[in-house]
């Protein structure tokens, strides 16, 4: 073979096989241990009695050990096919040669065979040029090194296919080779191809929030998932998987993410839509039987109301309302007792303002306890008997209000709108929204505000279970959502990924990052990153997509596609829908012959997607479309999807279905929608139509 002429080829082959022998020995050992542990656990379970606490503890320990062995066994099974993907040779105080893999593998209890990609030293592979460099230890100490070699391997089923020596890992030959493959292969190789700018985000500390603007195909979702894996690996003593929340804009995206996380050793992080997240926080305060969820302002003429709900003004108005409402709930008059003022208005208001993040009911409880202590002290000073003192103190137990009194959050929310209704600037907005509330109709933004009311007013522990929140496709949510999240989780840090050019919810979502960066988060403490390079699309697809964006009036971020060429985006103008279906069938079959696994037929909305699915499935194999949008799952094959369900996803090939001027008139919102559709494609994207083509595509 030509590759065998490379220097060190024989040594590298020998090393690979030695590693595989060690891994096979590990497998044999772990399989035997697992077999024994399962037998012991079964015996414990068979003898288990609920009253035997000692046996219960043994059973729990046995099950935990069994779970660990199963995960370790799986890790080694995967590793034997491809033990590592990289190598670094460097000098610290002595010379080292480290092989880097998807998982760390031990040669024995004290000796590392393969270094985990998440280990601090592995950052050198992704970030450093040859020569003088450094990395940070787990304790934060900077360690200086001299990097002598950086090598990347192609290994398939335990066989060395090729290797590359690179200065910086962004080696076009290596990277484009993998990007040219189908989607399944690309996903499998992503850890080996993480780029320097992506790695910086992944390895940033969890002690501040991170906001990432990433163009389509820049790897935002991938970076977010690897960041979770990295943080849980390196900060396991401070962060728990169960306290990580991954919030996506739709179920389809979350289902897609679910398939990636186990391979990154992330098993227990919660994956949830923003709507579900707020519903969970509200729990018994919002009855799904009594109320219904809907996009209550979906009509075109409701754009102004949508913009209001997505704005910071909205949150700050309700915040000020709650501040005043708090003073109405809590008595603030001077409290006279035994001829003197024992609690002044000034002192009461001062305490209320001193703890702005405390719920009102918690403040009530605090004030009640302080007042009771003051009553007690007065009576003690006057020499009253203990029994009388207790009786006096009891009278003031709930003077400022009851700590756990049930409050109707929706009634409080309505009072806010009644206040807005009385003001000329917001009267019309308040009137429209109140009408929907009276009909029991609420949207995401209503749920967010109800959650804020609950946090500000009610005594609750419902907000103490989150340590880190990752939000993907963040541009789909108005800045008001982030302001609420920041208020209800003031001590939680966020990883926020998005692309303002992909904001298909133009009226409510974010069209720039300014307000989020400067008014919600801190410009000095928190980090803002830009991922400008697109790894997904070919040059031809990327250039076509960029032309769409330039027809909008909004500011955009420059896109730098990696140099990978493919077919031009073709527009097939047919005479009828029947001919469109025939052309679609032809293209789908051509793509299958080329070996592509995933195809998306992208429609304007769910109704159109259902119609196309029904008609096209009589001609070729199409994945069925579930009745409910939230049940759509990403699968191999040909899927027909509305644009909004393709967000965050990618496919080998894309066919844009009949993007007419009627469906996509010349607006900024439609420019972003079509941009999203086109940029889902890894390799080929074409358009089929039988009506007048949208001017955004000409």
XYZ file of C-alpha atoms in Angstrom:
698
model
C 0.000 0.000 0.000
C 1.067 3.566 -0.707
C 0.485 4.554 2.920
C 2.911 1.895 4.125
C 5.758 3.927 2.645
C 5.186 6.643 5.260
C 7.814 6.935 7.998
C 6.884 5.173 11.250
C 4.119 3.203 9.497
C 5.306 -0.164 10.844
C 5.753 1.236 14.366
C 2.278 2.780 14.282
C 0.693 -0.474 13.121
C 2.475 -2.390 15.867
C 1.405 0.152 18.482
C -2.211 -0.048 17.304
C -2.276 -3.819 17.623
C -0.616 -3.654 21.063
C -3.341 -1.255 22.206
C -6.020 -3.554 20.853
C -4.498 -6.485 22.749
C -4.633 -4.515 26.006
C -8.232 -3.470 25.304
C -9.186 -7.080 24.517
C -7.613 -8.157 27.810
C -9.655 -5.428 29.548
C -12.786 -6.712 27.832
C -12.169 -10.278 29.007
C -11.565 -9.062 32.561
C -14.599 -6.734 32.658
C -16.896 -9.380 31.173
C -15.854 -11.836 33.871
C -16.275 -9.215 36.622
C -19.680 -8.247 35.254
C -20.816 -11.861 35.117
C -19.764 -12.368 38.745
C -21.317 -9.077 39.885
C -24.645 -9.884 38.206
C -24.741 -13.247 39.974
C -23.967 -11.634 43.355
C -26.525 -8.900 42.817
C -29.173 -11.428 41.836
C -28.489 -13.411 44.990
C -28.770 -10.254 47.080
C -32.016 -9.330 45.347
C -33.494 -12.799 45.870
C -32.723 -12.556 49.603
C -33.737 -8.936 49.940
C -36.256 -7.907 52.541
C -37.363 -4.317 52.797
C -36.618 -4.163 56.533
C -32.986 -5.234 56.181
C -31.101 -1.931 55.817
C -27.665 -3.597 55.638
C -28.758 -5.856 52.787
C -30.369 -2.849 51.082
C -27.064 -0.936 51.157
C -25.194 -3.940 49.757
C -27.744 -4.222 46.961
C -27.430 -0.516 46.062
C -23.614 -0.751 46.030
C -23.805 -3.917 43.897
C -26.144 -2.304 41.367
C -23.938 0.812 41.146
C -20.863 -1.347 40.550
C -22.746 -3.350 37.917
C -23.742 -0.135 36.109
C -20.137 1.110 36.175
C -18.834 -2.189 34.789
C -21.420 -2.137 31.993
C -20.400 1.390 30.964
C -16.689 0.549 31.149
C -17.250 -2.602 29.102
C -19.135 -0.639 26.447
C -16.374 1.988 26.365
C -13.740 -0.685 25.715
C -15.897 -2.428 23.079
C -16.079 0.830 21.132
C -12.389 1.513 21.659
C -11.190 -1.793 20.218
C -12.471 -0.745 16.762
C -10.870 2.683 16.977
C -8.726 3.055 20.094
C -7.522 6.577 19.357
C -7.570 9.336 16.763
C -4.637 11.527 17.739
C -1.162 11.663 19.211
C 0.990 14.394 20.712
C 4.707 14.200 21.399
C 6.008 16.853 23.755
C 8.658 17.697 26.292
C 7.789 18.897 29.768
C 10.540 17.920 32.189
C 10.953 14.742 30.171
C 9.695 13.444 26.821
C 6.124 12.147 26.498
C 4.139 10.505 23.727
C 0.388 10.444 24.366
C -2.336 8.830 22.284
C -5.746 10.553 22.505
C -9.075 8.768 22.111
C -12.790 9.211 22.467
C -12.496 7.539 25.876
C -9.651 7.134 28.313
C -8.343 3.557 28.522
C -6.143 2.190 31.314
C -3.330 -0.311 30.696
C -3.405 -1.145 34.376
C -4.730 0.634 37.493
C -1.732 3.002 37.516
C -0.845 3.394 33.834
C -2.818 5.262 31.172
C -2.883 3.641 27.737
C -5.022 6.218 25.928
C -5.789 9.717 27.174
C -9.417 10.874 27.180
C -10.035 13.787 24.775
C -11.507 15.743 27.701
C -8.327 15.547 29.793
C -6.588 18.939 30.234
C -3.435 17.860 28.373
C -5.522 16.845 25.330
C -6.283 20.528 24.723
C -2.786 20.743 23.230
C -3.904 18.499 20.348
C -6.709 20.889 19.405
C -5.189 24.268 20.198
C -1.431 24.314 19.873
C 1.049 24.835 17.071
C 4.337 22.971 17.112
C 6.899 24.594 19.379
C 6.542 26.311 22.738
C 3.075 25.843 24.214
C 1.216 25.172 27.458
C -1.887 23.655 28.999
C -3.682 24.044 32.310
C -3.771 21.338 34.958
C -7.058 20.413 36.712
C -5.912 22.720 39.540
C -5.604 25.655 37.121
C -1.784 25.638 37.017
C -0.270 26.578 33.639
C 2.209 23.924 32.517
C 4.740 24.891 29.835
C 5.691 22.312 27.193
C 7.456 22.018 23.852
C 5.157 20.352 21.316
C 7.186 18.253 18.852
C 4.582 16.248 16.960
C 0.839 16.259 16.355
C -0.545 13.306 14.456
C -4.077 12.387 13.379
C -5.125 8.836 12.520
C -7.670 7.188 10.298
C -8.520 3.846 11.872
C -11.373 1.639 10.678
C -12.359 -1.598 12.459
C -8.992 -1.912 14.124
C -7.036 -1.304 10.929
C -4.715 1.650 10.313
C -5.862 3.340 7.093
C -3.755 6.479 7.164
C -2.230 9.170 9.343
C -1.437 12.865 8.989
C 1.147 15.005 10.713
C -0.279 18.467 11.177
C 0.797 21.802 12.541
C -2.707 22.808 13.524
C -5.449 20.178 13.465
C -7.561 22.201 11.013
C -5.928 20.231 8.220
C -8.065 20.712 5.112
C -7.084 17.386 3.567
C -8.100 15.477 6.666
C -11.182 17.524 7.509
C -12.699 17.647 4.041
C -12.175 13.930 3.654
C -14.529 13.267 6.561
C -16.987 16.001 5.732
C -17.412 14.458 2.296
C -18.765 11.263 3.829
C -22.386 10.679 4.768
C -23.891 12.031 7.905
C -23.468 8.921 10.053
C -19.724 8.877 9.477
C -19.383 12.615 10.098
C -21.044 12.293 13.497
C -18.790 9.415 14.437
C -15.631 11.397 13.699
C -16.548 14.740 15.209
C -14.259 14.463 18.250
C -11.265 13.966 15.992
C -12.135 17.032 13.952
C -12.993 19.568 16.670
C -11.458 22.863 15.576
C -9.467 25.313 17.674
C -12.266 27.910 17.914
C -14.778 25.191 18.853
C -12.444 23.704 21.443
C -12.049 27.085 23.165
C -15.802 27.152 23.828
C -15.961 23.491 24.875
C -13.175 23.928 27.451
C -14.253 27.273 28.869
C -14.943 27.101 32.613
C -18.475 26.684 33.993
C -18.120 29.700 36.315
C -19.651 32.187 33.884
C -22.229 32.148 31.111
C -21.235 31.597 27.500
C -23.092 33.020 24.481
C -22.185 31.672 21.042
C -23.152 33.167 17.683
C -22.542 30.398 15.172
C -23.421 30.462 11.493
C -25.344 27.543 9.997
C -23.129 24.463 9.955
C -20.573 25.821 12.428
C -21.207 22.948 14.836
C -23.173 24.818 17.532
C -25.155 21.810 18.749
C -22.105 19.575 18.600
C -20.036 22.098 20.564
C -22.782 22.430 23.183
C -22.995 18.652 23.707
C -19.223 18.262 23.927
C -19.086 21.174 26.364
C -21.512 19.332 28.656
C -19.365 16.201 28.415
C -16.186 18.181 29.121
C -17.643 20.007 32.136
C -19.035 16.832 33.698
C -15.696 15.049 33.193
C -13.522 17.810 34.665
C -15.835 19.300 37.298
C -17.653 16.176 38.478
C -17.204 17.128 42.125
C -19.053 20.426 41.607
C -21.553 19.569 38.864
C -24.137 16.777 38.709
C -25.531 15.349 35.473
C -29.074 15.397 36.834
C -28.808 19.161 37.384
C -27.897 19.865 33.748
C -30.753 21.027 31.554
C -30.621 21.023 27.769
C -33.378 23.221 26.370
C -34.269 23.077 22.692
C -36.864 24.778 20.536
C -38.608 21.529 19.543
C -38.788 17.797 20.274
C -37.266 16.794 16.943
C -34.029 18.601 17.804
C -34.007 17.098 21.300
C -34.538 13.582 19.939
C -31.579 14.166 17.665
C -29.448 15.279 20.623
C -30.544 12.284 22.702
C -28.814 9.926 20.300
C -25.469 11.736 20.662
C -25.204 12.164 24.441
C -24.592 8.547 25.592
C -21.527 8.296 23.339
C -20.186 11.332 25.219
C -20.846 9.643 28.593
C -23.721 11.996 29.372
C -26.580 9.848 30.639
C -28.752 11.833 33.030
C -28.897 15.410 31.733
C -32.499 16.559 31.268
C -33.593 17.312 27.705
C -36.688 19.451 27.445
C -38.385 22.128 25.361
C -38.656 25.652 26.749
C -42.424 25.227 27.004
C -42.051 22.005 29.018
C -39.435 23.650 31.217
C -41.760 26.430 32.342
C -44.698 24.038 32.702
C -42.558 21.904 35.015
C -41.652 24.919 37.138
C -45.292 25.944 37.417
C -46.495 22.425 38.285
C -49.812 22.694 40.181
C -50.063 26.427 39.520
C -51.095 25.865 35.905
C -53.691 23.219 35.060
C -53.470 21.742 31.554
C -57.045 20.543 32.006
C -58.284 24.056 32.693
C -56.138 26.033 30.248
C -54.759 25.463 26.771
C -51.497 26.368 25.105
C -51.475 28.117 21.785
C -49.639 30.678 19.687
C -52.295 33.205 20.561
C -50.753 35.987 18.515
C -49.992 34.082 15.315
C -51.939 36.336 12.979
C -49.923 38.748 10.844
C -51.501 41.807 12.413
C -50.358 40.692 15.863
C -46.648 41.272 15.160
C -46.565 44.329 17.445
C -47.934 42.332 20.385
C -45.423 39.566 19.769
C -42.549 42.064 19.770
C -43.792 43.444 23.075
C -43.911 40.012 24.705
C -40.407 39.191 23.495
C -38.932 42.455 24.805
C -37.083 43.409 27.964
C -39.634 46.172 28.474
C -42.283 43.496 29.061
C -40.299 41.795 31.845
C -39.268 45.023 33.494
C -42.807 46.305 33.560
C -44.043 43.146 35.231
C -41.042 43.247 37.580
C -41.953 46.766 38.719
C -45.603 45.729 39.047
C -44.568 42.838 41.336
C -42.463 45.192 43.439
C -45.476 47.408 44.036
C -47.735 44.367 44.480
C -45.383 43.142 47.190
C -45.839 46.344 49.161
C -49.603 45.863 48.892
C -49.329 42.309 50.227
C -47.047 43.173 53.136
C -48.303 45.658 55.786
C -45.755 48.475 56.076
C -47.374 50.777 58.624
C -45.585 51.506 61.903
C -46.269 48.738 64.438
C -47.068 50.160 67.876
C -46.821 47.955 70.941
C -47.054 48.874 74.624
C -46.891 52.591 73.899
C -43.949 52.559 71.470
C -43.089 51.839 67.821
C -41.310 48.484 67.776
C -41.198 48.127 63.978
C -41.167 51.265 61.844
C -42.346 51.645 58.253
C -38.782 52.564 57.311
C -37.350 49.368 58.839
C -39.990 47.139 57.223
C -39.412 48.633 53.747
C -35.644 48.476 54.231
C -35.778 44.732 54.929
C -38.068 44.163 51.930
C -35.636 45.988 49.648
C -32.516 44.428 51.212
C -33.408 40.963 49.895
C -34.769 41.636 46.387
C -34.293 38.017 45.226
C -36.219 36.539 48.157
C -39.839 35.570 47.371
C -42.460 37.774 49.017
C -43.678 34.915 51.200
C -40.116 34.320 52.436
C -39.878 38.011 53.346
C -43.200 37.708 55.175
C -41.824 34.809 57.166
C -38.632 36.720 57.950
C -40.584 39.798 59.078
C -42.936 37.657 61.194
C -40.015 36.036 63.003
C -38.307 39.399 63.635
C -41.559 40.927 64.910
C -42.158 37.965 67.213
C -38.666 38.357 68.621
C -39.290 42.071 69.229
C -42.601 41.263 71.034
C -40.774 38.670 73.101
C -38.011 41.115 74.070
C -40.505 43.832 75.119
C -42.379 41.403 77.360
C -39.186 39.959 78.823
C -38.026 43.495 79.663
C -41.366 44.123 81.398
C -40.937 40.932 83.419
C -43.948 39.083 82.038
C -44.358 35.368 82.676
C -43.259 32.914 79.996
C -46.803 31.668 79.349
C -48.088 35.193 78.709
C -45.086 35.966 76.520
C -45.796 32.874 74.401
C -49.434 33.931 74.051
C -48.441 37.473 72.999
C -45.891 36.213 70.480
C -48.438 33.821 68.985
C -50.804 36.729 68.200
C -48.228 38.118 65.742
C -47.264 34.807 64.148
C -48.763 35.717 60.765
C -48.989 39.501 61.107
C -47.213 40.106 57.766
C -48.907 37.224 55.975
C -48.842 33.452 55.716
C -45.670 31.850 54.340
C -47.309 29.073 52.333
C -50.600 30.743 51.469
C -51.868 29.569 48.074
C -51.967 32.364 45.552
C -53.692 32.467 42.176
C -50.830 33.336 39.820
C -53.149 33.937 36.878
C -55.207 36.455 38.865
C -52.014 38.327 39.758
C -50.992 38.206 36.073
C -54.364 39.639 35.066
C -53.964 42.486 37.574
C -50.731 43.377 35.789
C -52.576 43.667 32.468
C -55.365 45.693 34.059
C -52.644 48.124 35.114
C -51.258 48.202 31.557
C -54.780 48.720 30.230
C -55.076 51.929 32.215
C -52.036 53.388 30.415
C -52.499 54.810 26.930
C -49.270 53.330 25.466
C -50.126 49.751 26.406
C -53.933 49.809 26.554
C -54.488 48.050 23.227
C -51.884 45.337 23.923
C -53.356 44.615 27.358
C -56.911 44.442 26.008
C -56.015 41.830 23.366
C -53.991 39.647 25.736
C -56.620 39.812 28.494
C -59.197 38.525 26.028
C -57.074 35.435 25.421
C -56.430 34.909 29.138
C -60.178 35.052 29.803
C -60.578 32.324 27.158
C -57.959 30.221 28.967
C -55.363 30.636 26.174
C -51.680 31.040 27.041
C -48.408 30.978 25.121
C -44.752 30.429 26.074
C -44.273 34.049 27.118
C -47.291 33.920 29.430
C -45.877 30.787 31.098
C -42.511 32.511 31.544
C -44.152 35.469 33.289
C -46.303 33.223 35.479
C -43.091 31.455 36.515
C -41.503 34.802 37.368
C -44.537 35.697 39.491
C -44.231 32.377 41.306
C -40.529 32.963 41.952
C -41.066 36.540 43.155
C -44.121 35.914 45.315
C -44.362 32.300 46.490
C -42.274 30.451 49.039
C -40.891 27.517 47.055
C -37.891 25.222 46.625
C -38.797 24.481 42.997
C -35.927 26.579 41.687
C -33.003 24.929 43.491
C -32.385 21.881 41.303
C -30.501 23.424 38.370
C -26.714 23.870 38.150
C -26.219 24.586 34.429
C -28.561 25.293 31.524
C -27.701 24.749 27.856
C -30.014 26.437 25.350
C -29.789 25.493 21.681
C -31.367 27.522 18.887
C -31.506 30.397 21.362
C -32.419 32.976 18.711
C -35.910 31.432 18.528
C -36.749 32.945 21.928
C -37.269 36.597 22.757
C -34.811 38.275 25.103
C -37.627 38.421 27.685
C -37.324 34.634 28.118
C -33.637 34.931 29.044
C -34.321 37.801 31.435
C -36.864 35.608 33.243
C -34.462 32.634 33.342
C -31.730 34.869 34.730
C -34.074 36.204 37.420
C -35.398 32.836 38.545
C -31.934 31.215 38.468
C -29.618 34.081 39.531
C -26.768 31.729 40.552
C -26.936 29.447 37.488
C -24.626 29.805 34.487
C -25.816 29.266 30.926
C -24.392 28.005 27.654
C -26.402 29.739 24.935
C -26.022 28.695 21.291
C -27.717 30.365 18.354
C -27.591 32.169 15.036
C -29.608 35.368 14.674
C -29.697 34.784 10.909
C -31.795 31.680 11.619
C -34.461 33.401 13.699
C -37.565 32.107 11.936
C -39.811 33.533 14.682
C -38.922 36.999 13.480
C -41.308 39.011 15.653
C -40.551 37.423 19.018
C -37.090 35.908 18.598
C -33.726 37.677 18.728
C -32.389 39.416 15.640
C -29.194 40.494 17.381
C -27.310 39.663 20.608
C -26.887 43.204 21.938
C -29.626 43.258 24.603
C -28.808 39.739 25.792
C -25.095 40.509 26.132
C -25.340 43.953 27.689
C -28.584 44.005 29.659
C -29.307 40.424 30.710
C -25.794 39.031 31.070
C -22.544 40.765 31.982
C -20.143 41.905 29.247
C -17.247 41.813 31.721
C -17.935 38.489 33.432
C -19.628 36.417 30.704
C -18.140 35.354 27.356
C -19.297 35.940 23.782
C -17.916 33.803 20.965
C -18.385 33.855 17.207
C -18.157 30.707 15.076
C -17.889 32.004 11.526
C -16.726 28.913 9.693
C -19.335 26.558 8.203
C -18.299 22.903 8.137
C -21.643 21.554 6.946
C -22.317 22.976 3.525
C -20.360 22.793 0.315
C -19.130 26.092 -1.088
C -21.969 26.031 -3.638
C -24.691 25.602 -1.002
C -23.118 28.164 1.306
C -22.888 30.814 -1.424
C -26.499 30.211 -2.472
C -27.668 30.556 1.147
C -25.665 33.743 1.663
C -27.362 35.352 -1.367
C -30.728 34.727 0.313
C -29.598 36.477 3.493
C -28.299 39.502 1.588
C -31.821 40.167 0.298
C -32.916 40.914 3.853
C -32.547 44.285 5.557
C -30.984 42.913 8.740
C -27.320 42.692 9.716
C -25.664 39.323 9.234
C -22.482 37.619 10.323
C -19.972 36.673 7.641
C -19.851 32.998 6.672
C -16.525 31.320 5.883
C -17.236 27.919 4.297
C -14.560 25.273 4.424
C -13.370 24.644 0.891
C -15.384 21.602 -0.143
C -17.048 21.697 -3.513
C -20.146 19.883 -4.720
C -23.057 20.244 -7.094
C -24.637 23.634 -7.693
C -28.072 24.278 -6.239
C -30.450 23.452 -9.090
C -33.988 24.815 -9.507
C -36.315 22.400 -11.271
C -39.323 24.301 -12.638
C -42.129 21.859 -13.403
C -45.562 22.430 -14.954
C -47.662 20.722 -12.305
C -47.598 19.164 -8.873
C -47.663 15.737 -10.527
C -44.414 16.540 -12.339
C -42.924 17.908 -9.108
C -43.633 14.599 -7.387
C -42.088 12.693 -10.278
C -38.916 14.856 -10.182
C -38.718 14.459 -6.386
C -38.880 10.661 -6.705
C -36.130 10.782 -9.328
C -33.832 12.889 -7.111
C -34.460 10.743 -4.018
C -33.529 7.581 -5.901
C -30.393 9.219 -7.342
C -29.306 10.219 -3.838
C -29.852 6.692 -2.557
C -27.670 5.346 -5.373
C -24.928 7.779 -4.335
C -24.996 6.274 -0.836
C -26.635 9.160 1.024
C -28.521 8.071 4.145
C -30.609 11.110 5.063
C -32.815 13.314 2.899
C -35.195 16.106 3.914
C -38.051 17.344 1.739
C -38.620 20.747 3.345
C -42.061 22.373 3.225
C -43.353 25.717 4.470
C -45.586 24.333 7.233
C -46.929 21.149 8.822
C -50.060 21.043 6.674
C -48.059 21.112 3.453
C -45.642 18.513 4.849
C -48.537 16.127 5.518
C -49.923 16.547 2.014
C -46.525 15.979 0.378
C -45.866 12.936 2.588
C -49.175 11.386 1.583
C -48.661 11.954 -2.164
C -44.939 11.208 -2.380
C -45.189 7.993 -0.326
C -47.216 6.411 -3.193
C -44.147 6.804 -5.448
C -41.178 6.057 -3.151
C -40.358 5.166 0.450
C -41.037 8.128 2.735
C -40.832 8.084 6.534
C -44.362 8.492 7.966
C -45.173 11.821 9.603
C -46.703 11.499 13.115
C -49.984 13.248 13.919
C -48.326 15.493 16.489
C -45.315 17.654 15.610
C -43.647 16.910 18.966
C -43.559 13.203 18.069
C -41.385 13.700 14.970
C -38.034 11.918 15.376
C -34.898 12.227 13.285
C -34.270 8.975 11.401
C -32.257 7.730 8.442
C -34.190 7.750 5.189
C -36.341 10.395 3.491
C -38.289 12.718 5.784
C -40.813 15.388 4.830
C -40.645 18.217 7.360
C -41.791 21.818 7.841
C -38.960 24.332 8.111
C -39.345 24.932 11.842
C -38.752 21.246 12.660
C -35.470 21.171 10.737
C -33.852 23.723 13.043
C -30.557 22.439 14.425
C -30.642 19.351 12.178
C -28.618 18.411 9.138
C -29.166 15.993 6.283
C -27.008 14.566 3.519
C -29.384 16.061 0.950
C -32.236 18.577 0.920
C -35.079 19.213 -1.531
C -36.939 22.477 -1.015
C -40.595 21.986 -1.954
C -42.329 24.629 -4.093
C -41.007 27.830 -2.456
C -43.377 30.165 -4.265
C -43.616 33.948 -3.982
C -47.034 33.444 -2.389
C -45.651 31.321 0.440
C -42.405 33.263 0.788
C -42.916 36.954 -0.058
C -39.985 39.373 0.197
C -39.737 39.825 3.978
C -36.852 39.540 6.435
C -38.608 36.703 8.241
C -38.952 34.647 5.047
C -35.330 35.297 4.088
C -34.311 33.689 7.371
C -36.716 30.777 6.905
C -35.354 29.936 3.455
C -31.795 30.355 4.687
C -32.495 27.754 7.371
C -33.996 25.340 4.833
C -31.109 25.538 2.365
C -28.372 25.252 5.001
C -29.639 21.909 6.345
C -27.811 20.138 3.486
C -24.387 18.570 3.851
C -23.840 17.618 0.206
C -26.654 18.521 -2.176
C -29.568 20.933 -2.130
C -32.079 21.401 -4.930
C -35.386 23.174 -5.416
C -38.502 21.863 -7.135
C -41.447 24.166 -7.944
C -44.436 24.606 -10.224
C -45.463 28.136 -9.213
C -43.816 31.526 -9.435
C -40.558 31.189 -7.507
C -39.986 33.422 -4.484
C -37.897 36.467 -5.380
C -35.699 35.596 -2.422
C -34.386 32.642 -4.455
C -33.905 34.350 -7.818
